[in-house]
Amino acid sequence: MRPIIIFYTWYLLGLALSVACVVCVCVWSSKWRGGFAWNGSGLQFNWHPVLMVTGLVVLYGNGAVLYRVPLTWGQNKLPWKLLHAALMLLALILSIVGLCAVFDFHNANKTPNLYSLHSWIGIAATALFAIQWVAGLAVFLLPCSPISLRILLKPVHVWMGGSILSLSIAACISGINEKLFFVLKGNTNGTLPYNALPPEAVLANSLGVLIVAFGMVVFLILSNHKWQRPDSRPEDMAYTPLLQEESE
């Protein structure tokens, strides 16, 4: 029973951090950056951090740990595969819309695209995410895919998933830092400088810490082999729930 309690403690912590990340990025964009619009102004840019944090980090991370929830082990795997794919697709869509928001904003304001390290990492993460989703759909959901191919590619799929999450976290925290340097310039735009640590900087820095903390919880759950879903039986058969295994 103790492993179950430990798992759900970390899992609930991850969910709490997820909510905190989304709340913080929404408050930052709405309270300090003026809100949202889709008109080529800075208000359109505000969609970018909200959608990227929500999609590329929060939904992606929660989708990655879905198979680790012990209550899913004693059930047919197909519905959970579909839910996993749906969560990842939603995360990918939000990420693409977030990229569209910033590209459209840059083009409307004659700002160059893809010149910063943040943008390179973000594009790499989103592109790999798209490839990962399509490959996962073809290999793990289509019935014509041979089991031998699934067994061969599963470690690659898992490794790539962790790599994408790492890139996503790096892109988000570098983007937060880059944005703060742009907007907190001191007397030139009526704000306190970043190095004075005004309230906006405190909130945005806290958002970065929450994103890192969420990623650490996700990686902790994924790295614990005791929390892996048993794969020793055919997929059309029910797995033995963890609670039942402990009672036998």
Short mmCIF file of N, CA and C in Angstrom, two decimals, residues 2 11 16 20 75 83 131 136 151 172 177 199 243:
data_model
loop_
_atom_site.label_atom_id
_atom_site.label_comp_id
_atom_site.label_asym_id
_atom_site.label_seq_id
_atom_site.Cartn_x
_atom_site.Cartn_y
_atom_site.Cartn_z
N ARG A 2 2.05 1.17 0.62
CA ARG A 2 2.90 2.35 0.73
C ARG A 2 3.33 2.89 -0.63
N TYR A 11 2.03 12.43 -7.62
CA TYR A 11 1.13 12.72 -8.73
C TYR A 11 0.26 13.94 -8.43
N ALA A 16 -0.96 19.84 -8.77
CA ALA A 16 -1.00 21.15 -8.12
C ALA A 16 -0.03 22.12 -8.80
N ALA A 20 -0.77 25.67 -10.76
CA ALA A 20 -0.02 26.87 -10.39
C ALA A 20 0.68 27.49 -11.59
N GLN A 75 -7.22 -2.21 -16.35
CA GLN A 75 -8.22 -1.95 -17.37
C GLN A 75 -7.61 -2.13 -18.76
N LEU A 83 -6.73 8.31 -24.82
CA LEU A 83 -6.69 9.51 -23.98
C LEU A 83 -5.30 10.15 -24.02
N ILE A 131 6.57 15.32 -34.78
CA ILE A 131 7.08 14.05 -35.32
C ILE A 131 6.77 12.90 -34.37
N GLY A 136 3.99 8.10 -33.06
CA GLY A 136 3.27 7.34 -32.03
C GLY A 136 1.92 6.85 -32.52
N ILE A 151 7.59 -3.02 -30.01
CA ILE A 151 8.59 -3.36 -28.99
C ILE A 151 9.91 -2.67 -29.28
N CYS A 172 10.72 27.42 -22.26
CA CYS A 172 9.84 28.26 -21.45
C CYS A 172 10.62 29.16 -20.50
N ASN A 177 12.77 34.62 -19.17
CA ASN A 177 13.89 35.51 -18.89
C ASN A 177 14.07 36.54 -20.00
N PRO A 199 7.55 43.46 -8.64
CA PRO A 199 6.59 42.36 -8.48
C PRO A 199 6.40 41.50 -9.73
N LEU A 243 -2.89 -2.94 -6.54
CA LEU A 243 -3.43 -3.26 -5.22
C LEU A 243 -3.69 -4.75 -5.07
#
